[in-house]
PDB file of C-alpha atoms and ligand atoms in Angstrom:
ATOM      1  CA  MET A 204       7.915  24.222  23.648  1.00 40.00           C
ATOM      2  CA  PRO A 205       9.699  21.280  22.049  1.00 46.00           C
ATOM      3  CA  ASN A 206       7.875  17.947  22.042  1.00 56.00           C
ATOM      4  CA  GLN A 207       9.582  15.744  24.659  1.00 77.00           C
ATOM      5  CA  HIS A 208       7.598  12.636  23.679  1.00 87.00           C
ATOM      6  CA  GLY A 209       9.324   9.606  22.333  1.00 95.00           C
ATOM      7  CA  LYS A 210       8.048   8.037  19.174  1.00 97.00           C
ATOM      8  CA  LEU A 211       6.125   4.907  18.199  1.00 98.00           C
ATOM      9  CA  TYR A 212       7.511   2.842  15.303  1.00 98.00           C
ATOM     10  CA  VAL A 213       5.556   0.143  13.462  1.00 98.00           C
ATOM     11  CA  VAL A 214       8.255  -2.112  12.051  1.00 98.00           C
ATOM     12  CA  ALA A 215       7.712  -4.786   9.379  1.00 98.00           C
ATOM     13  CA  THR A 216       9.737  -8.002   9.802  1.00 98.00           C
ATOM     14  CA  PRO A 217      10.509 -10.832   7.329  1.00 97.00           C
ATOM     15  CA  ILE A 218       7.815 -13.358   6.316  1.00 98.00           C
ATOM     16  CA  GLY A 219      10.246 -16.258   6.024  1.00 96.00           C
ATOM     17  CA  ASN A 220      13.655 -15.212   4.773  1.00 96.00           C
ATOM     18  CA  LEU A 221      15.518 -13.457   7.612  1.00 93.00           C
ATOM     19  CA  ALA A 222      17.452 -11.368   5.084  1.00 94.00           C
ATOM     20  CA  ASP A 223      14.268  -9.559   4.058  1.00 96.00           C
ATOM     21  CA  PHE A 224      14.764  -6.967   6.753  1.00 96.00           C
ATOM     22  CA  SER A 225      15.574  -3.370   5.882  1.00 96.00           C
ATOM     23  CA  LEU A 226      18.640  -1.545   7.221  1.00 96.00           C
ATOM     24  CA  ARG A 227      16.308   1.058   8.656  1.00 98.00           C
ATOM     25  CA  ALA A 228      14.241  -1.600  10.451  1.00 98.00           C
ATOM     26  CA  ILE A 229      17.407  -3.013  12.049  1.00 97.00           C
ATOM     27  CA  GLU A 230      18.658   0.459  13.036  1.00 97.00           C
ATOM     28  CA  THR A 231      15.280   1.395  14.493  1.00 98.00           C
ATOM     29  CA  LEU A 232      15.019  -1.757  16.595  1.00 98.00           C
ATOM     30  CA  GLN A 233      18.573  -1.156  17.849  1.00 97.00           C
ATOM     31  CA  GLN A 234      17.872   2.457  18.779  1.00 97.00           C
ATOM     32  CA  VAL A 235      14.445   2.293  20.452  1.00 98.00           C
ATOM     33  CA  ASP A 236      14.136   1.777  24.210  1.00 98.00           C
ATOM     34  CA  LEU A 237      11.667  -1.074  23.976  1.00 98.00           C
ATOM     35  CA  VAL A 238      10.506  -3.598  21.384  1.00 98.00           C
ATOM     36  CA  CYS A 239       6.924  -4.895  21.737  1.00 98.00           C
ATOM     37  CA  ALA A 240       6.717  -8.271  20.013  1.00 97.00           C
ATOM     38  CA  GLU A 241       3.781 -10.582  19.364  1.00 95.00           C
ATOM     39  CA  ASP A 242       5.834 -13.512  20.661  1.00 95.00           C
ATOM     40  CA  THR A 243       9.073 -12.701  22.469  1.00 96.00           C
ATOM     41  CA  ARG A 244      10.668 -16.100  21.852  1.00 95.00           C
ATOM     42  CA  HIS A 245       9.982 -15.847  18.146  1.00 93.00           C
ATOM     43  CA  ALA A 246      11.261 -12.248  18.093  1.00 96.00           C
ATOM     44  CA  ARG A 247      14.474 -13.184  19.870  1.00 94.00           C
ATOM     45  CA  THR A 248      15.513 -15.415  16.954  1.00 93.00           C
ATOM     46  CA  LEU A 249      15.166 -12.497  14.549  1.00 94.00           C
ATOM     47  CA  LEU A 250      16.715  -9.913  16.907  1.00 95.00           C
ATOM     48  CA  GLN A 251      19.677 -12.146  17.747  1.00 94.00           C
ATOM     49  CA  HIS A 252      20.235 -12.914  14.078  1.00 93.00           C
ATOM     50  CA  HIS A 253      20.689  -9.191  13.469  1.00 94.00           C
ATOM     51  CA  GLY A 254      22.621  -8.487  16.708  1.00 94.00           C
ATOM     52  CA  ILE A 255      19.808  -6.443  18.260  1.00 97.00           C
ATOM     53  CA  THR A 256      19.893  -6.440  22.059  1.00 96.00           C
ATOM     54  CA  THR A 257      17.020  -4.043  22.859  1.00 97.00           C
ATOM     55  CA  HIS A 258      14.706  -5.095  25.716  1.00 97.00           C
ATOM     56  CA  CYS A 259      11.707  -6.982  24.355  1.00 97.00           C
ATOM     57  CA  ILE A 260       8.239  -7.458  25.895  1.00 97.00           C
ATOM     58  CA  ALA A 261       5.100  -9.274  24.701  1.00 97.00           C
ATOM     59  CA  LEU A 262       2.273  -7.411  22.982  1.00 95.00           C
ATOM     60  CA  HIS A 263      -0.360  -9.711  21.518  1.00 95.00           C
ATOM     61  CA  GLN A 264      -4.091  -9.838  20.876  1.00 93.00           C
ATOM     62  CA  HIS A 265      -4.799 -10.942  24.469  1.00 94.00           C
ATOM     63  CA  ASN A 266      -2.996  -8.087  26.253  1.00 95.00           C
ATOM     64  CA  GLU A 267      -2.787  -5.177  23.786  1.00 94.00           C
ATOM     65  CA  GLN A 268      -5.945  -3.461  25.035  1.00 93.00           C
ATOM     66  CA  GLN A 269      -4.668  -3.387  28.650  1.00 94.00           C
ATOM     67  CA  LYS A 270      -1.050  -2.613  27.705  1.00 95.00           C
ATOM     68  CA  ALA A 271      -1.848   0.253  25.325  1.00 96.00           C
ATOM     69  CA  ALA A 272      -2.321   2.982  27.998  1.00 96.00           C
ATOM     70  CA  GLU A 273       0.863   1.966  29.834  1.00 96.00           C
ATOM     71  CA  LEU A 274       2.934   2.033  26.629  1.00 97.00           C
ATOM     72  CA  ILE A 275       1.553   5.440  25.639  1.00 97.00           C
ATOM     73  CA  GLN A 276       2.461   6.774  29.083  1.00 96.00           C
ATOM     74  CA  GLN A 277       6.025   5.521  28.608  1.00 97.00           C
ATOM     75  CA  ILE A 278       6.247   7.267  25.234  1.00 97.00           C
ATOM     76  CA  GLN A 279       4.915  10.470  26.833  1.00 96.00           C
ATOM     77  CA  GLN A 280       7.726  10.177  29.361  1.00 96.00           C
ATOM     78  CA  GLY A 281      10.247  10.163  26.517  1.00 96.00           C
ATOM     79  CA  LEU A 282      10.779   6.495  25.603  1.00 97.00           C
ATOM     80  CA  SER A 283      10.677   5.360  21.995  1.00 98.00           C
ATOM     81  CA  ILE A 284       8.927   2.064  21.304  1.00 98.00           C
ATOM     82  CA  ALA A 285       8.757  -0.268  18.310  1.00 98.00           C
ATOM     83  CA  ILE A 286       5.973  -2.755  17.587  1.00 98.00           C
ATOM     84  CA  ILE A 287       6.759  -5.915  15.628  1.00 98.00           C
ATOM     85  CA  SER A 288       4.618  -8.970  14.909  1.00 97.00           C
ATOM     86  CA  ASP A 289       5.664 -12.570  14.248  1.00 96.00           C
ATOM     87  CA  ALA A 290       5.955 -11.912  10.531  1.00 97.00           C
ATOM     88  CA  GLY A 291       5.368  -9.153   8.037  1.00 98.00           C
ATOM     89  CA  THR A 292       3.646  -5.877   8.764  1.00 98.00           C
ATOM     90  CA  PRO A 293       2.055  -5.382  12.201  1.00 98.00           C
ATOM     91  CA  MET A 294      -1.715  -4.761  12.109  1.00 97.00           C
ATOM     92  CA  ILE A 295      -2.139  -6.650   8.817  1.00 98.00           C
ATOM     93  CA  SER A 296      -4.105  -9.556  10.362  1.00 97.00           C
ATOM     94  CA  ASP A 297      -1.800  -9.007  13.332  1.00 97.00           C
ATOM     95  CA  PRO A 298      -1.749  -7.100  16.646  1.00 96.00           C
ATOM     96  CA  GLY A 299      -0.861  -3.410  17.011  1.00 96.00           C
ATOM     97  CA  MET A 300      -4.023  -1.429  16.316  1.00 96.00           C
ATOM     98  CA  PRO A 301      -4.999  -0.347  19.886  1.00 96.00           C
ATOM     99  CA  VAL A 302      -1.541   1.066  20.608  1.00 97.00           C
ATOM    100  CA  VAL A 303      -1.320   2.941  17.304  1.00 98.00           C
ATOM    101  CA  ALA A 304      -4.848   4.356  17.707  1.00 97.00           C
ATOM    102  CA  LEU A 305      -4.182   5.489  21.278  1.00 97.00           C
ATOM    103  CA  ALA A 306      -0.848   7.036  20.269  1.00 97.00           C
ATOM    104  CA  GLN A 307      -2.600   9.107  17.595  1.00 96.00           C
ATOM    105  CA  THR A 308      -5.218  10.265  20.093  1.00 96.00           C
ATOM    106  CA  ALA A 309      -2.436  11.292  22.475  1.00 96.00           C
ATOM    107  CA  GLY A 310      -0.698  13.321  19.729  1.00 96.00           C
ATOM    108  CA  ILE A 311       2.269  10.933  19.590  1.00 96.00           C
ATOM    109  CA  SER A 312       4.019  10.578  16.276  1.00 95.00           C
ATOM    110  CA  VAL A 313       3.621   7.100  14.726  1.00 97.00           C
ATOM    111  CA  SER A 314       6.128   6.139  12.062  1.00 98.00           C
ATOM    112  CA  PRO A 315       5.957   3.037   9.826  1.00 98.00           C
ATOM    113  CA  ILE A 316       9.147   1.207   8.880  1.00 98.00           C
ATOM    114  CA  PRO A 317       7.871  -0.625   5.800  1.00 98.00           C
ATOM    115  CA  GLY A 318       8.928  -4.078   4.690  1.00 98.00           C
ATOM    116  CA  ALA A 319       7.522  -7.504   3.953  1.00 98.00           C
ATOM    117  CA  CYS A 320       3.796  -8.130   3.785  1.00 98.00           C
ATOM    118  CA  ALA A 321       2.531 -11.499   2.543  1.00 98.00           C
ATOM    119  CA  LEU A 322      -0.453 -10.169   0.599  1.00 98.00           C
ATOM    120  CA  ILE A 323       1.621  -7.564  -1.251  1.00 98.00           C
ATOM    121  CA  ALA A 324       4.415 -10.049  -2.021  1.00 98.00           C
ATOM    122  CA  ALA A 325       1.819 -12.575  -3.253  1.00 98.00           C
ATOM    123  CA  LEU A 326       0.005 -10.064  -5.464  1.00 98.00           C
ATOM    124  CA  SER A 327       3.260  -8.772  -6.916  1.00 98.00           C
ATOM    125  CA  ALA A 328       4.151 -12.198  -8.307  1.00 98.00           C
ATOM    126  CA  SER A 329       0.631 -13.483  -9.050  1.00 98.00           C
ATOM    127  CA  GLY A 330       0.222 -12.234 -12.595  1.00 97.00           C
ATOM    128  CA  LEU A 331      -3.306 -11.068 -11.729  1.00 97.00           C
ATOM    129  CA  ALA A 332      -4.446  -7.494 -12.281  1.00 96.00           C
ATOM    130  CA  VAL A 333      -3.598  -5.528  -9.146  1.00 96.00           C
ATOM    131  CA  THR A 334      -4.342  -1.917 -10.051  1.00 95.00           C
ATOM    132  CA  GLN A 335      -7.213  -2.311  -7.618  1.00 96.00           C
ATOM    133  CA  PHE A 336      -7.672  -5.052  -5.042  1.00 97.00           C
ATOM    134  CA  SER A 337      -9.613  -5.831  -1.852  1.00 97.00           C
ATOM    135  CA  PHE A 338      -8.013  -7.568   1.112  1.00 98.00           C
ATOM    136  CA  LEU A 339     -10.389  -9.768   3.152  1.00 98.00           C
ATOM    137  CA  GLY A 340      -7.944 -10.831   5.905  1.00 98.00           C
ATOM    138  CA  PHE A 341      -8.510 -14.356   7.282  1.00 97.00           C
ATOM    139  CA  LEU A 342     -11.709 -16.014   6.076  1.00 97.00           C
ATOM    140  CA  PRO A 343     -14.437 -17.306   8.397  1.00 96.00           C
ATOM    141  CA  ARG A 344     -13.951 -20.912   9.492  1.00 95.00           C
ATOM    142  CA  THR A 345     -17.293 -22.421   8.473  1.00 96.00           C
ATOM    143  CA  THR A 346     -18.447 -23.369   4.984  1.00 97.00           C
ATOM    144  CA  ASN A 347     -21.716 -21.424   5.321  1.00 97.00           C
ATOM    145  CA  ALA A 348     -19.969 -18.206   6.324  1.00 97.00           C
ATOM    146  CA  ARG A 349     -17.333 -18.620   3.587  1.00 98.00           C
ATOM    147  CA  ILE A 350     -19.939 -19.233   0.906  1.00 97.00           C
ATOM    148  CA  SER A 351     -21.909 -16.198   1.966  1.00 97.00           C
ATOM    149  CA  LEU A 352     -18.723 -14.084   1.788  1.00 97.00           C
ATOM    150  CA  PHE A 353     -17.865 -15.478  -1.670  1.00 97.00           C
ATOM    151  CA  LYS A 354     -21.371 -14.618  -2.889  1.00 96.00           C
ATOM    152  CA  GLN A 355     -20.846 -11.030  -1.757  1.00 96.00           C
ATOM    153  CA  GLN A 356     -17.533 -10.910  -3.622  1.00 96.00           C
ATOM    154  CA  LYS A 357     -18.771 -12.707  -6.752  1.00 93.00           C
ATOM    155  CA  ASN A 358     -19.229  -9.524  -8.789  1.00 91.00           C
ATOM    156  CA  ASN A 359     -16.191  -7.673  -7.452  1.00 94.00           C
ATOM    157  CA  THR A 360     -14.431  -6.194 -10.472  1.00 93.00           C
ATOM    158  CA  ALA A 361     -11.144  -5.860  -8.587  1.00 96.00           C
ATOM    159  CA  THR A 362      -8.875  -8.746  -7.591  1.00 98.00           C
ATOM    160  CA  TRP A 363      -9.599  -9.971  -4.050  1.00 98.00           C
ATOM    161  CA  VAL A 364      -7.096 -11.552  -1.750  1.00 98.00           C
ATOM    162  CA  PHE A 365      -7.239 -13.375   1.563  1.00 98.00           C
ATOM    163  CA  TYR A 366      -5.196 -15.382   4.048  1.00 98.00           C
ATOM    164  CA  GLU A 367      -6.170 -19.012   4.656  1.00 97.00           C
ATOM    165  CA  SER A 368      -4.779 -21.672   6.947  1.00 96.00           C
ATOM    166  CA  CYS A 369      -3.350 -24.846   5.405  1.00 95.00           C
ATOM    167  CA  HIS A 370      -5.907 -26.850   7.452  1.00 95.00           C
ATOM    168  CA  ARG A 371      -8.856 -25.187   5.712  1.00 96.00           C
ATOM    169  CA  ILE A 372      -7.455 -24.477   2.229  1.00 96.00           C
ATOM    170  CA  ALA A 373      -8.997 -27.578   0.575  1.00 95.00           C
ATOM    171  CA  ALA A 374     -12.475 -26.855   1.990  1.00 96.00           C
ATOM    172  CA  CYS A 375     -12.061 -23.188   1.128  1.00 97.00           C
ATOM    173  CA  LEU A 376     -11.211 -23.888  -2.522  1.00 97.00           C
ATOM    174  CA  ASN A 377     -14.179 -26.260  -2.793  1.00 96.00           C
ATOM    175  CA  ASP A 378     -16.465 -23.543  -1.429  1.00 97.00           C
ATOM    176  CA  LEU A 379     -14.971 -21.064  -3.882  1.00 97.00           C
ATOM    177  CA  ALA A 380     -15.643 -23.475  -6.757  1.00 96.00           C
ATOM    178  CA  SER A 381     -19.245 -23.884  -5.629  1.00 96.00           C
ATOM    179  CA  VAL A 382     -19.885 -20.145  -6.021  1.00 96.00           C
ATOM    180  CA  LEU A 383     -17.676 -18.948  -8.887  1.00 95.00           C
ATOM    181  CA  PRO A 384     -17.414 -20.181 -12.493  1.00 93.00           C
ATOM    182  CA  ALA A 385     -14.904 -23.038 -12.845  1.00 93.00           C
ATOM    183  CA  SER A 386     -12.987 -20.966 -15.395  1.00 93.00           C
ATOM    184  CA  GLN A 387     -12.398 -17.961 -13.100  1.00 95.00           C
ATOM    185  CA  GLU A 388      -8.694 -17.295 -12.582  1.00 97.00           C
ATOM    186  CA  ILE A 389      -7.215 -17.585  -9.138  1.00 98.00           C
ATOM    187  CA  ALA A 390      -3.678 -17.603  -7.776  1.00 98.00           C
ATOM    188  CA  VAL A 391      -2.216 -19.242  -4.692  1.00 98.00           C
ATOM    189  CA  ALA A 392       1.093 -18.156  -3.152  1.00 98.00           C
ATOM    190  CA  ARG A 393       2.562 -20.632  -0.715  1.00 98.00           C
ATOM    191  CA  GLU A 394       5.590 -20.292   1.593  1.00 98.00           C
ATOM    192  CA  ILE A 395       6.695 -17.000   0.032  1.00 98.00           C
ATOM    193  CA  THR A 396      10.458 -16.325   0.451  1.00 98.00           C
ATOM    194  CA  LYS A 397      10.957 -19.820   1.957  1.00 98.00           C
ATOM    195  CA  LEU A 398      12.497 -23.024   0.617  1.00 97.00           C
ATOM    196  CA  HIS A 399       9.245 -24.383  -0.826  1.00 96.00           C
ATOM    197  CA  GLU A 400       7.966 -21.123  -2.281  1.00 98.00           C
ATOM    198  CA  THR A 401       5.261 -21.902  -4.887  1.00 97.00           C
ATOM    199  CA  ILE A 402       3.174 -19.361  -6.766  1.00 97.00           C
ATOM    200  CA  ILE A 403       0.545 -20.687  -9.154  1.00 97.00           C
ATOM    201  CA  LYS A 404      -2.083 -19.010 -11.282  1.00 98.00           C
ATOM    202  CA  SER A 405      -4.808 -21.107 -12.937  1.00 97.00           C
ATOM    203  CA  SER A 406      -8.553 -21.569 -13.309  1.00 96.00           C
ATOM    204  CA  ILE A 407     -10.397 -22.632 -10.165  1.00 96.00           C
ATOM    205  CA  ALA A 408     -11.029 -26.039 -11.756  1.00 95.00           C
ATOM    206  CA  ASP A 409      -7.306 -26.649 -12.430  1.00 96.00           C
ATOM    207  CA  MET A 410      -6.360 -25.390  -8.966  1.00 96.00           C
ATOM    208  CA  LEU A 411      -8.729 -27.924  -7.366  1.00 95.00           C
ATOM    209  CA  THR A 412      -7.145 -30.718  -9.394  1.00 95.00           C
ATOM    210  CA  LEU A 413      -3.658 -29.581  -8.414  1.00 94.00           C
ATOM    211  CA  PHE A 414      -4.545 -29.467  -4.718  1.00 93.00           C
ATOM    212  CA  SER A 415      -6.101 -32.950  -4.872  1.00 92.00           C
ATOM    213  CA  GLN A 416      -3.015 -34.373  -6.626  1.00 93.00           C
ATOM    214  CA  ASP A 417      -0.301 -32.660  -4.578  1.00 93.00           C
ATOM    215  CA  SER A 418      -0.818 -32.788  -0.822  1.00 91.00           C
ATOM    216  CA  ASN A 419       2.228 -30.526  -0.331  1.00 92.00           C
ATOM    217  CA  MET A 420       0.049 -27.683  -1.549  1.00 91.00           C
ATOM    218  CA  GLN A 421      -1.887 -28.052   1.691  1.00 93.00           C
ATOM    219  CA  ARG A 422       1.170 -27.361   3.842  1.00 95.00           C
ATOM    220  CA  GLY A 423       2.680 -24.119   5.088  1.00 97.00           C
ATOM    221  CA  GLU A 424       1.450 -20.566   4.795  1.00 98.00           C
ATOM    222  CA  LEU A 425      -0.882 -19.513   2.017  1.00 98.00           C
ATOM    223  CA  VAL A 426      -2.297 -16.450   0.325  1.00 98.00           C
ATOM    224  CA  VAL A 427      -5.221 -16.881  -2.088  1.00 98.00           C
ATOM    225  CA  MET A 428      -6.046 -14.328  -4.793  1.00 98.00           C
ATOM    226  CA  VAL A 429      -9.139 -14.289  -6.999  1.00 98.00           C
ATOM    227  CA  SER A 430      -9.281 -12.250 -10.178  1.00 97.00           C
ATOM    228  CA  GLY A 431     -12.105  -9.730 -10.400  1.00 95.00           C
ATOM    229  CA  VAL A 432     -14.875 -10.222 -12.941  1.00 90.00           C
ATOM    230  CA  LYS A 433     -14.551  -8.182 -16.107  1.00 81.00           C
ATOM    231  CA  PRO A 434     -17.418  -5.678 -16.316  1.00 73.00           C
ATOM    232  CA  ASP A 435     -19.822  -6.605 -19.139  1.00 69.00           C
ATOM    233  CA  LYS A 436     -19.422  -3.758 -21.634  1.00 69.00           C
ATOM    234  CA  ASN A 437     -22.376  -5.050 -23.620  1.00 70.00           C
ATOM    235  CA  PRO A 438     -25.043  -6.225 -21.146  1.00 72.00           C
ATOM    236  CA  ALA A 439     -28.095  -8.221 -22.235  1.00 78.00           C
ATOM    237  CA  VAL A 440     -30.577  -5.537 -21.149  1.00 84.00           C
ATOM    238  CA  LEU A 441     -30.875  -1.894 -22.161  1.00 88.00           C
ATOM    239  CA  SER A 442     -30.407   0.841 -19.600  1.00 87.00           C
ATOM    240  CA  GLU A 443     -33.073   3.491 -19.055  1.00 87.00           C
ATOM    241  CA  GLN A 444     -30.854   6.034 -20.794  1.00 88.00           C
ATOM    242  CA  GLN A 445     -30.426   3.785 -23.852  1.00 90.00           C
ATOM    243  CA  LEU A 446     -34.212   3.271 -24.059  1.00 92.00           C
ATOM    244  CA  ASN A 447     -34.835   7.046 -23.770  1.00 92.00           C
ATOM    245  CA  THR A 448     -32.403   7.719 -26.617  1.00 93.00           C
ATOM    246  CA  LEU A 449     -34.131   5.125 -28.769  1.00 94.00           C
ATOM    247  CA  GLN A 450     -37.538   6.623 -27.990  1.00 92.00           C
ATOM    248  CA  VAL A 451     -36.418  10.133 -29.023  1.00 93.00           C
ATOM    249  CA  LEU A 452     -35.019   8.772 -32.289  1.00 94.00           C
ATOM    250  CA  LEU A 453     -38.173   6.754 -33.024  1.00 94.00           C
ATOM    251  CA  ALA A 454     -40.226   9.952 -32.805  1.00 92.00           C
ATOM    252  CA  GLU A 455     -38.150  11.389 -35.675  1.00 92.00           C
ATOM    253  CA  CYS A 456     -37.261   8.508 -37.990  1.00 91.00           C
ATOM    254  CA  SER A 457     -38.012   4.966 -39.110  1.00 92.00           C
ATOM    255  CA  ILE A 458     -37.292   1.943 -36.917  1.00 94.00           C
ATOM    256  CA  LYS A 459     -34.344   0.961 -39.099  1.00 94.00           C
ATOM    257  CA  THR A 460     -32.728   4.418 -38.955  1.00 94.00           C
ATOM    258  CA  ALA A 461     -33.517   4.918 -35.253  1.00 94.00           C
ATOM    259  CA  VAL A 462     -31.878   1.588 -34.386  1.00 94.00           C
ATOM    260  CA  LYS A 463     -28.850   2.350 -36.578  1.00 94.00           C
ATOM    261  CA  ILE A 464     -28.269   5.722 -34.906  1.00 94.00           C
ATOM    262  CA  ALA A 465     -29.000   4.326 -31.423  1.00 92.00           C
ATOM    263  CA  VAL A 466     -26.303   1.663 -31.902  1.00 91.00           C
ATOM    264  CA  GLU A 467     -23.833   4.440 -32.779  1.00 90.00           C
ATOM    265  CA  ILE A 468     -24.805   6.667 -29.846  1.00 91.00           C
ATOM    266  CA  THR A 469     -25.354   4.132 -27.053  1.00 88.00           C
ATOM    267  CA  GLY A 470     -23.073   1.249 -28.053  1.00 87.00           C
ATOM    268  CA  ALA A 471     -25.857  -1.187 -27.055  1.00 88.00           C
ATOM    269  CA  ARG A 472     -26.452  -4.421 -28.981  1.00 89.00           C
ATOM    270  CA  LYS A 473     -28.330  -3.936 -32.273  1.00 91.00           C
ATOM    271  CA  LYS A 474     -30.572  -6.938 -31.630  1.00 91.00           C
ATOM    272  CA  LEU A 475     -31.697  -5.552 -28.256  1.00 92.00           C
ATOM    273  CA  LEU A 476     -32.341  -2.090 -29.691  1.00 93.00           C
ATOM    274  CA  TYR A 477     -34.287  -3.527 -32.614  1.00 93.00           C
ATOM    275  CA  GLN A 478     -36.479  -5.635 -30.324  1.00 92.00           C
ATOM    276  CA  ALA A 479     -37.104  -2.613 -28.061  1.00 92.00           C
ATOM    277  CA  ALA A 480     -37.882  -0.417 -31.088  1.00 93.00           C
ATOM    278  CA  LEU A 481     -40.539  -2.907 -32.285  1.00 93.00           C
ATOM    279  CA  GLU A 482     -42.095  -3.012 -28.820  1.00 91.00           C
ATOM    280  CA  LEU A 483     -42.067   0.798 -28.430  1.00 90.00           C
ATOM    281  CA  SER A 484     -43.631   1.295 -31.875  1.00 88.00           C
ATOM    282  CA  ALA A 485     -46.306  -1.331 -31.228  1.00 86.00           C
ATOM    283  CA  ALA A 486     -47.137   0.314 -27.888  1.00 83.00           C
ATOM    284  CA  GLN A 487     -47.459   3.707 -29.603  1.00 78.00           C
ATOM    285  CA  GLU A 488     -49.826   2.335 -32.240  1.00 77.00           C
ATOM    286  CA  GLN A 489     -52.233   0.964 -29.627  1.00 71.00           C
TER     287      GLN A 489
HETATM  288  N1  SAM B 299       1.275  -9.479   9.183  1.00 52.15           N
HETATM  289  C1  SAM B 299       1.472 -10.490   8.185  1.00 52.15           C
HETATM  290  C2  SAM B 299       1.669  -9.814   6.818  1.00 52.15           C
HETATM  291  O1  SAM B 299       2.091  -8.666   6.779  1.00 52.15           O
HETATM  292  O2  SAM B 299       1.419 -10.436   5.818  1.00 52.15           O
HETATM  293  C3  SAM B 299       0.352 -11.499   8.181  1.00 52.15           C
HETATM  294  C4  SAM B 299       0.184 -12.205   9.480  1.00 52.15           C
HETATM  295  S1  SAM B 299      -1.092 -13.375   9.492  1.00 52.15           S
HETATM  296  C5  SAM B 299      -1.171 -13.753  11.200  1.00 52.15           C
HETATM  297  C6  SAM B 299      -0.324 -14.817   8.868  1.00 52.15           C
HETATM  298  C7  SAM B 299      -0.876 -15.235   7.496  1.00 52.15           C
HETATM  299  O3  SAM B 299      -0.202 -14.480   6.486  1.00 52.15           O
HETATM  300  C8  SAM B 299      -0.574 -16.674   7.148  1.00 52.15           C
HETATM  301  O4  SAM B 299      -1.560 -17.547   7.652  1.00 52.15           O
HETATM  302  C9  SAM B 299      -0.588 -16.653   5.643  1.00 52.15           C
HETATM  303  O5  SAM B 299      -1.916 -16.653   5.164  1.00 52.15           O
HETATM  304  C10 SAM B 299       0.066 -15.291   5.371  1.00 52.15           C
HETATM  305  N2  SAM B 299       1.521 -15.451   5.265  1.00 52.15           N
HETATM  306  C11 SAM B 299       2.452 -15.032   6.132  1.00 52.15           C
HETATM  307  N3  SAM B 299       3.682 -15.362   5.700  1.00 52.15           N
HETATM  308  C12 SAM B 299       3.516 -16.004   4.520  1.00 52.15           C
HETATM  309  C13 SAM B 299       4.398 -16.609   3.586  1.00 52.15           C
HETATM  310  N4  SAM B 299       5.718 -16.628   3.786  1.00 52.15           N
HETATM  311  N5  SAM B 299       3.867 -17.181   2.481  1.00 52.15           N
HETATM  312  C14 SAM B 299       2.543 -17.193   2.270  1.00 52.15           C
HETATM  313  N6  SAM B 299       1.664 -16.644   3.130  1.00 52.15           N
HETATM  314  C15 SAM B 299       2.138 -16.070   4.236  1.00 52.15           C
END
């Protein structure tokens, strides 16, 4: 029997420049029966700009739990519905999750219409390594909670990225500087795709100076990115495996030769291996 359900679309909208809206997003919003928007007044500006006249209702963090069942029922009756948020991709620090989750449970097809997303746009122009990254969403509002989060992230080898409000950015950068080395690279993307778009990469220390000198940096919408720490290829302690290798070699040859071969095999620092070899030999003699 053919599936008579409608469909649920998750449609990304611009994050500043109204032209950053795909043809498919416009077509979808024109064709669906209902648009669920985080803020209907805000959505109307975008919809009108693109000549979209589809009926629009509010779906935000305060009503999405209650509304979800009703919307799913409408889709089961054959309506197609699109979710949009105020900016960017719904569900990325934005409403939408309860409806999408319930749709999946009900066997309704959920289709993304991809487009702008502030964290992806920011990373793409940051100049930081982005092969791997972690997204932390919005940060906690208190210094203690932020510092504890930064301590957890301190040894992250991937770039990490978060959203921060312009009211807390100065405090947030100070907290970051209190946990990470002053030389660690960070990037801030401000007002992406808008008139005052600014994307800066620098050390934490230089970023703090810039923010204290230019109060404009504390205005508008911001994405902060922190480069991951480079894994230490040559740590200051030997691993158990490196010690075992050294021990096997010491049973067969002199300290000098054992250390020489161990450097070749394990890649560990010669000084560390030599010190360990002396200690192992002394322990054996006792
Ligand atoms: N769903 C959106 C997305 O896909 O990026 C994010 C919504 S979240 C409620 C809003 C936050 O995203 C802002 O506080 C800011 O941190 C970031 N943001 C949104 N638009 C931005 C822009 N044009 N420039 C810089 N950051 C932006």
